[in-house]
Tab-separated table of C-alpha atoms in Angstrom:
chain	number	residue	atom	x	y	z
A	26	MET	CA	92.314	123.122	126.597
A	27	ASN	CA	95.275	124.999	125.113
A	28	LEU	CA	93.905	128.183	123.507
A	29	ARG	CA	96.333	127.922	120.602
A	30	HIS	CA	95.012	124.458	119.838
A	31	PHE	CA	91.455	125.788	120.040
A	32	ALA	CA	92.299	128.623	117.644
A	33	GLY	CA	93.863	126.157	115.233
A	34	LEU	CA	90.803	123.908	115.369
A	35	SER	CA	88.506	126.868	114.773
A	36	ALA	CA	90.513	127.940	111.730
A	37	ALA	CA	90.511	124.404	110.353
A	38	MET	CA	86.737	124.184	110.654
A	39	GLU	CA	86.109	127.536	108.947
A	40	PRO	CA	85.609	126.089	105.422
A	41	TRP	CA	82.996	123.671	106.772
A	42	LYS	CA	80.858	126.136	108.711
A	43	THR	CA	78.540	126.682	105.762
A	44	GLN	CA	78.004	122.944	105.357
A	45	ILE	CA	77.292	122.562	109.075
A	46	GLU	CA	74.809	125.444	109.018
A	47	LYS	CA	72.941	123.948	106.062
A	48	ASN	CA	72.305	120.640	107.771
A	49	LYS	CA	73.298	120.342	111.413
A	50	HIS	CA	71.975	116.797	111.749
A	51	LYS	CA	74.033	115.699	108.761
A	52	ALA	CA	77.118	117.415	110.196
A	53	ARG	CA	76.712	115.524	113.477
A	54	ARG	CA	76.416	112.308	111.518
A	55	ASP	CA	79.302	112.859	109.069
A	56	PHE	CA	81.822	114.967	110.986
A	57	ALA	CA	81.278	113.899	114.578
A	58	GLY	CA	80.168	110.312	114.007
A	59	ILE	CA	77.185	110.782	116.318
A	60	ALA	CA	73.900	108.925	115.910
A	61	SER	CA	74.698	105.221	115.626
A	62	GLY	CA	71.719	103.271	116.852
A	63	ALA	CA	69.925	106.292	118.325
A	64	LYS	CA	66.711	107.933	117.218
A	65	ASN	CA	67.238	111.658	116.689
A	66	PRO	CA	64.874	114.337	115.410
A	67	TYR	CA	65.876	115.022	111.820
A	68	PHE	CA	64.033	118.208	110.977
A	69	ASN	CA	64.102	121.652	112.512
A	70	SER	CA	60.355	122.035	112.097
A	71	ASP	CA	60.468	125.584	113.482
A	72	GLY	CA	62.328	126.655	110.353
A	73	LEU	CA	59.705	125.113	108.096
A	74	ALA	CA	56.889	126.581	110.190
A	75	GLU	CA	58.451	130.042	109.866
A	76	ILE	CA	58.630	129.672	106.086
A	77	MET	CA	54.985	128.627	105.902
A	78	ASN	CA	53.830	131.424	108.201
A	79	ASN	CA	55.636	134.052	106.124
A	80	SER	CA	54.625	132.623	102.749
A	81	MET	CA	52.265	134.464	100.422
A	82	MET	CA	51.351	131.183	98.727
A	83	SER	CA	48.104	129.256	99.077
A	84	CYS	CA	47.085	125.712	98.233
A	85	PRO	CA	46.025	125.604	94.556
A	86	VAL	CA	43.248	123.100	95.293
A	87	ALA	CA	39.841	124.603	96.044
A	88	GLN	CA	38.191	121.337	97.089
A	89	PHE	CA	39.351	117.804	97.966
A	90	ASP	CA	37.293	114.624	98.044
A	91	GLU	CA	37.131	112.263	101.027
A	92	GLN	CA	40.351	110.503	100.006
A	93	GLY	CA	42.344	113.672	99.422
A	94	TYR	CA	42.211	113.811	95.618
A	95	PRO	CA	41.771	117.311	94.162
A	96	MET	CA	38.179	117.827	92.993
A	97	ARG	CA	38.283	121.488	92.053
A	98	TRP	CA	41.242	123.756	91.349
A	99	LYS	CA	41.558	127.475	91.982
A	100	ASP	CA	41.550	129.753	88.958
A	101	SER	CA	45.001	130.972	90.018
A	102	TRP	CA	46.515	127.526	89.338
A	103	LYS	CA	48.626	128.424	86.330
A	104	PRO	CA	52.233	127.677	85.348
A	105	ALA	CA	54.962	130.160	86.154
A	106	LEU	CA	56.475	131.648	83.014
A	107	PHE	CA	59.425	129.656	81.589
A	108	SER	CA	59.436	127.286	84.595
A	109	GLU	CA	59.901	123.527	84.532
A	110	TYR	CA	57.954	121.450	87.056
A	111	PHE	CA	58.996	118.286	88.877
A	112	ALA	CA	56.775	115.823	90.726
A	113	HIS	CA	57.283	112.843	93.015
A	114	VAL	CA	54.793	110.190	94.094
A	115	ASP	CA	55.356	108.144	97.237
A	116	LEU	CA	53.355	104.920	97.197
A	117	ALA	CA	53.051	103.327	100.647
A	118	LEU	CA	53.958	99.640	100.772
A	119	ASN	CA	50.736	98.742	102.564
A	120	ARG	CA	48.744	100.770	100.001
A	121	ASP	CA	46.922	102.729	102.713
A	122	ALA	CA	48.225	106.143	101.625
A	123	ALA	CA	50.239	107.974	98.995
A	124	GLY	CA	52.040	111.290	98.939
A	125	PHE	CA	52.145	113.593	95.924
A	126	ALA	CA	54.181	116.775	95.530
A	127	VAL	CA	55.013	119.076	92.646
A	128	GLY	CA	57.258	122.113	92.524
A	129	HIS	CA	59.390	124.432	90.442
A	130	PHE	CA	62.357	126.789	90.790
A	131	ASP	CA	61.647	130.517	91.019
A	132	LYS	CA	64.670	132.070	89.292
A	133	LYS	CA	63.731	135.620	90.202
A	134	ARG	CA	63.655	134.918	93.944
A	135	ALA	CA	66.137	132.013	93.830
A	136	LEU	CA	63.690	129.801	95.718
A	137	VAL	CA	62.580	126.201	95.481
A	138	ILE	CA	58.782	126.346	95.353
A	139	ILE	CA	56.580	123.444	96.438
A	140	ASP	CA	53.316	124.292	94.708
A	141	LEU	CA	51.394	121.289	96.003
A	142	ALA	CA	52.085	118.570	98.588
A	143	ILE	CA	49.173	116.307	99.524
A	144	GLU	CA	48.361	112.969	101.117
A	145	ILE	CA	45.889	110.627	99.437
A	146	ARG	CA	44.338	107.984	101.697
A	147	ALA	CA	42.664	104.655	101.087
A	148	THR	CA	39.298	104.005	102.717
A	149	GLN	CA	37.462	100.804	103.543
A	150	GLU	CA	35.577	101.150	100.269
A	151	LYS	CA	38.266	102.617	98.000
A	152	ASP	CA	41.937	101.775	97.428
A	153	ILE	CA	44.523	104.234	96.156
A	154	ASN	CA	43.745	104.935	92.501
A	155	PHE	CA	47.042	105.493	90.705
A	156	GLY	CA	45.192	106.580	87.575
A	157	ARG	CA	43.718	109.535	89.439
A	158	ILE	CA	47.200	110.539	90.574
A	159	ARG	CA	48.382	110.439	86.964
A	160	SER	CA	45.375	112.529	85.978
A	161	ILE	CA	46.777	115.387	88.085
A	162	ILE	CA	49.890	115.379	85.899
A	163	PHE	CA	47.850	115.203	82.694
A	164	TYR	CA	45.643	118.073	83.856
A	165	MET	CA	48.702	120.181	84.634
A	166	ARG	CA	50.074	119.582	81.160
A	167	GLN	CA	46.694	120.520	79.707
A	168	LEU	CA	46.959	123.841	81.559
A	169	GLY	CA	50.367	124.483	80.013
A	170	PHE	CA	52.681	123.275	82.774
A	171	ARG	CA	56.032	122.057	81.444
A	172	ILE	CA	56.718	118.750	83.228
A	173	GLY	CA	60.420	117.965	83.532
A	174	CYS	CA	60.183	114.700	85.419
A	175	VAL	CA	57.755	112.612	87.471
A	176	SER	CA	59.336	110.066	89.807
A	177	TYR	CA	57.887	107.262	91.884
A	178	ASP	CA	59.071	105.408	94.968
A	179	GLY	CA	57.354	102.040	95.152
A	180	TRP	CA	57.281	98.655	93.484
A	181	GLN	CA	53.759	99.358	92.192
A	182	SER	CA	54.993	102.239	90.028
A	183	VAL	CA	56.128	100.385	86.884
A	184	ASP	CA	52.735	100.662	85.190
A	185	SER	CA	52.356	104.358	86.013
A	186	ARG	CA	55.823	105.181	84.732
A	187	GLN	CA	55.218	103.316	81.490
A	188	ILE	CA	51.915	105.116	80.943
A	189	LEU	CA	53.496	108.527	81.555
A	190	GLU	CA	56.376	107.735	79.193
A	191	SER	CA	53.886	106.654	76.520
A	192	LYS	CA	52.279	110.095	76.836
A	193	GLY	CA	55.611	111.870	76.414
A	194	ILE	CA	56.217	112.637	80.104
A	195	HIS	CA	59.611	111.617	81.466
A	196	ALA	CA	59.233	109.283	84.461
A	197	GLU	CA	61.801	107.668	86.732
A	198	TYR	CA	62.123	105.517	89.832
A	199	LEU	CA	63.611	107.267	92.872
A	200	SER	CA	64.022	105.508	96.210
A	201	ILE	CA	63.755	107.932	99.101
A	202	ASP	CA	64.467	105.311	101.775
A	203	LYS	CA	67.674	104.012	100.183
A	204	ASN	CA	69.174	107.406	99.419
A	205	MET	CA	69.802	110.223	101.922
A	206	GLU	CA	70.275	112.874	99.226
A	207	PRO	CA	66.580	113.772	98.746
A	208	TYR	CA	66.040	114.497	102.444
A	209	ASP	CA	69.426	116.163	102.895
A	210	THR	CA	68.656	118.400	99.901
A	211	PHE	CA	65.175	119.228	101.239
A	212	LEU	CA	66.600	120.066	104.666
A	213	SER	CA	69.385	122.196	103.184
A	214	PHE	CA	66.925	124.262	101.154
A	215	VAL	CA	64.814	124.899	104.274
A	216	ASN	CA	67.777	125.742	106.522
A	217	LEU	CA	69.158	128.174	103.943
A	218	LYS	CA	65.727	129.822	103.526
A	219	GLN	CA	65.792	128.908	99.835
A	220	PHE	CA	62.400	127.205	100.085
A	221	ASP	CA	58.798	128.354	99.945
A	222	THR	CA	55.441	126.638	100.254
A	223	TYR	CA	51.946	127.356	101.512
A	224	ASN	CA	50.715	126.672	105.051
A	225	ASN	CA	50.517	122.880	104.947
A	226	PRO	CA	49.601	121.199	108.276
A	227	VAL	CA	50.233	117.658	106.986
A	228	LEU	CA	53.708	118.477	105.672
A	229	LEU	CA	54.580	120.311	108.885
A	230	THR	CA	53.263	117.551	111.167
A	231	GLU	CA	55.131	114.851	109.269
A	232	SER	CA	58.367	116.853	109.339
A	233	ARG	CA	58.121	117.196	113.110
A	234	GLY	CA	57.867	113.425	113.486
A	235	LEU	CA	60.877	112.505	111.354
A	236	GLU	CA	63.722	110.663	113.061
A	237	MET	CA	67.256	109.724	112.092
A	238	LEU	CA	67.757	105.963	112.394
A	239	ASP	CA	71.274	104.546	112.671
A	240	GLY	CA	72.631	107.768	111.242
A	241	ARG	CA	71.775	106.713	107.690
A	242	LYS	CA	68.000	106.691	107.247
A	243	VAL	CA	65.125	109.096	107.820
A	244	ASP	CA	61.938	107.491	109.113
A	245	HIS	CA	58.786	108.342	111.029
A	246	GLY	CA	57.863	107.358	114.567
A	247	PRO	CA	55.554	104.437	115.438
A	248	LEU	CA	52.395	106.526	115.086
A	249	GLY	CA	53.555	108.854	112.336
A	250	SER	CA	53.834	108.918	108.560
A	251	LYS	CA	56.098	110.501	105.963
A	252	ASN	CA	54.259	110.197	102.670
A	253	VAL	CA	54.107	113.956	102.072
A	254	THR	CA	57.650	114.669	103.289
A	255	ASP	CA	58.940	111.844	101.067
A	256	ALA	CA	57.155	113.361	98.074
A	257	THR	CA	58.510	116.818	98.893
A	258	ALA	CA	62.050	115.493	99.328
A	259	GLY	CA	61.785	113.799	95.941
A	260	VAL	CA	60.812	117.065	94.263
A	261	CYS	CA	63.716	118.883	95.944
A	262	PHE	CA	66.103	116.191	94.731
A	263	TRP	CA	65.045	116.515	91.097
A	264	MET	CA	65.149	120.291	91.107
A	265	ALA	CA	68.697	120.189	92.459
A	266	GLU	CA	69.780	117.477	90.027
A	267	LYS	CA	68.022	118.478	86.829
A	268	MET	CA	68.591	122.213	87.123
A	269	GLY	CA	72.275	121.797	87.910
A	270	GLU	CA	72.081	123.966	91.021
A	271	SER	CA	73.967	121.466	93.196
A	272	LYS	CA	77.013	119.301	92.807
A	273	PRO	CA	78.583	116.739	95.158
A	274	ALA	CA	81.653	118.218	96.810
A	275	HIS	CA	84.682	115.960	96.348
A	276	ARG	CA	86.357	116.934	99.599
A	277	VAL	CA	86.831	114.311	102.280
A	278	ILE	CA	87.773	114.710	105.943
A	279	SER	CA	89.479	111.601	107.301
A	280	ASN	CA	87.196	108.658	106.462
A	281	VAL	CA	84.075	110.776	106.197
A	282	ARG	CA	82.106	110.439	102.963
A	283	PRO	CA	81.869	113.504	100.658
A	284	VAL	CA	79.453	116.230	101.657
A	285	ARG	CA	76.695	117.176	99.225
A	286	ALA	CA	76.653	120.923	98.784
A	287	VAL	CA	73.396	122.548	97.751
A	288	VAL	CA	73.801	126.137	96.620
A	289	ILE	CA	71.320	128.225	94.674
A	290	LYS	CA	72.692	131.225	92.824
A	291	HIS	CA	70.603	134.218	91.883
A	292	SER	CA	70.207	134.580	88.147
A	293	ILE	CA	71.549	137.758	86.576
């Protein structure tokens, strides 16, 4: 290859290096057109594992029941000062499991914090109880947490959203499967080390099993699940959207769709 051509290509790519570093899988998909029809690992789980291993956080739940609902909370479970909290609930279509995550933005450290990310499972005797999931939100508000938004992904969520709205809690529908932005935002936060959460084996295991399907959808393998990663991605999406820390970039290369830039700035 002509070295002058190589130098020119390198210079042309310079403005996009940050975008590529944030989300290498997305860059392969958007810039190089790679992935059609193939199953590719989506997540760099080593990056998430490193964050968890270095985190000073711990799970705020002291005891879970057999389905995964919180039974007893730690005394340290208190709202961060002046912080707004966002939650997402992923309701599995077959009703065998649900994911729940809640988080906030730490302005001092400029980090997206996932305070809680759990999987709730149905048993032979007990189905998923959506009322008990809502009770987590109500308990948080009772403790003084300021709830900015609770979103649901699932056709069963209409009743829950109406109940939350009737109690003065903003609720919305957010499809994780039909929209790449939640996962791309989640991945960008992790890759940029602007993310923190406690050591969470379920979240880590699910992230390691995520695959890119047809270059446009994140899914789990045949034996895996993604309830907790879906819930976490939903929280990341709302923090980026509601707090105004990210904006879609309106720059297009050739026929490539615009790249979503996620940048967190330290507060002064």
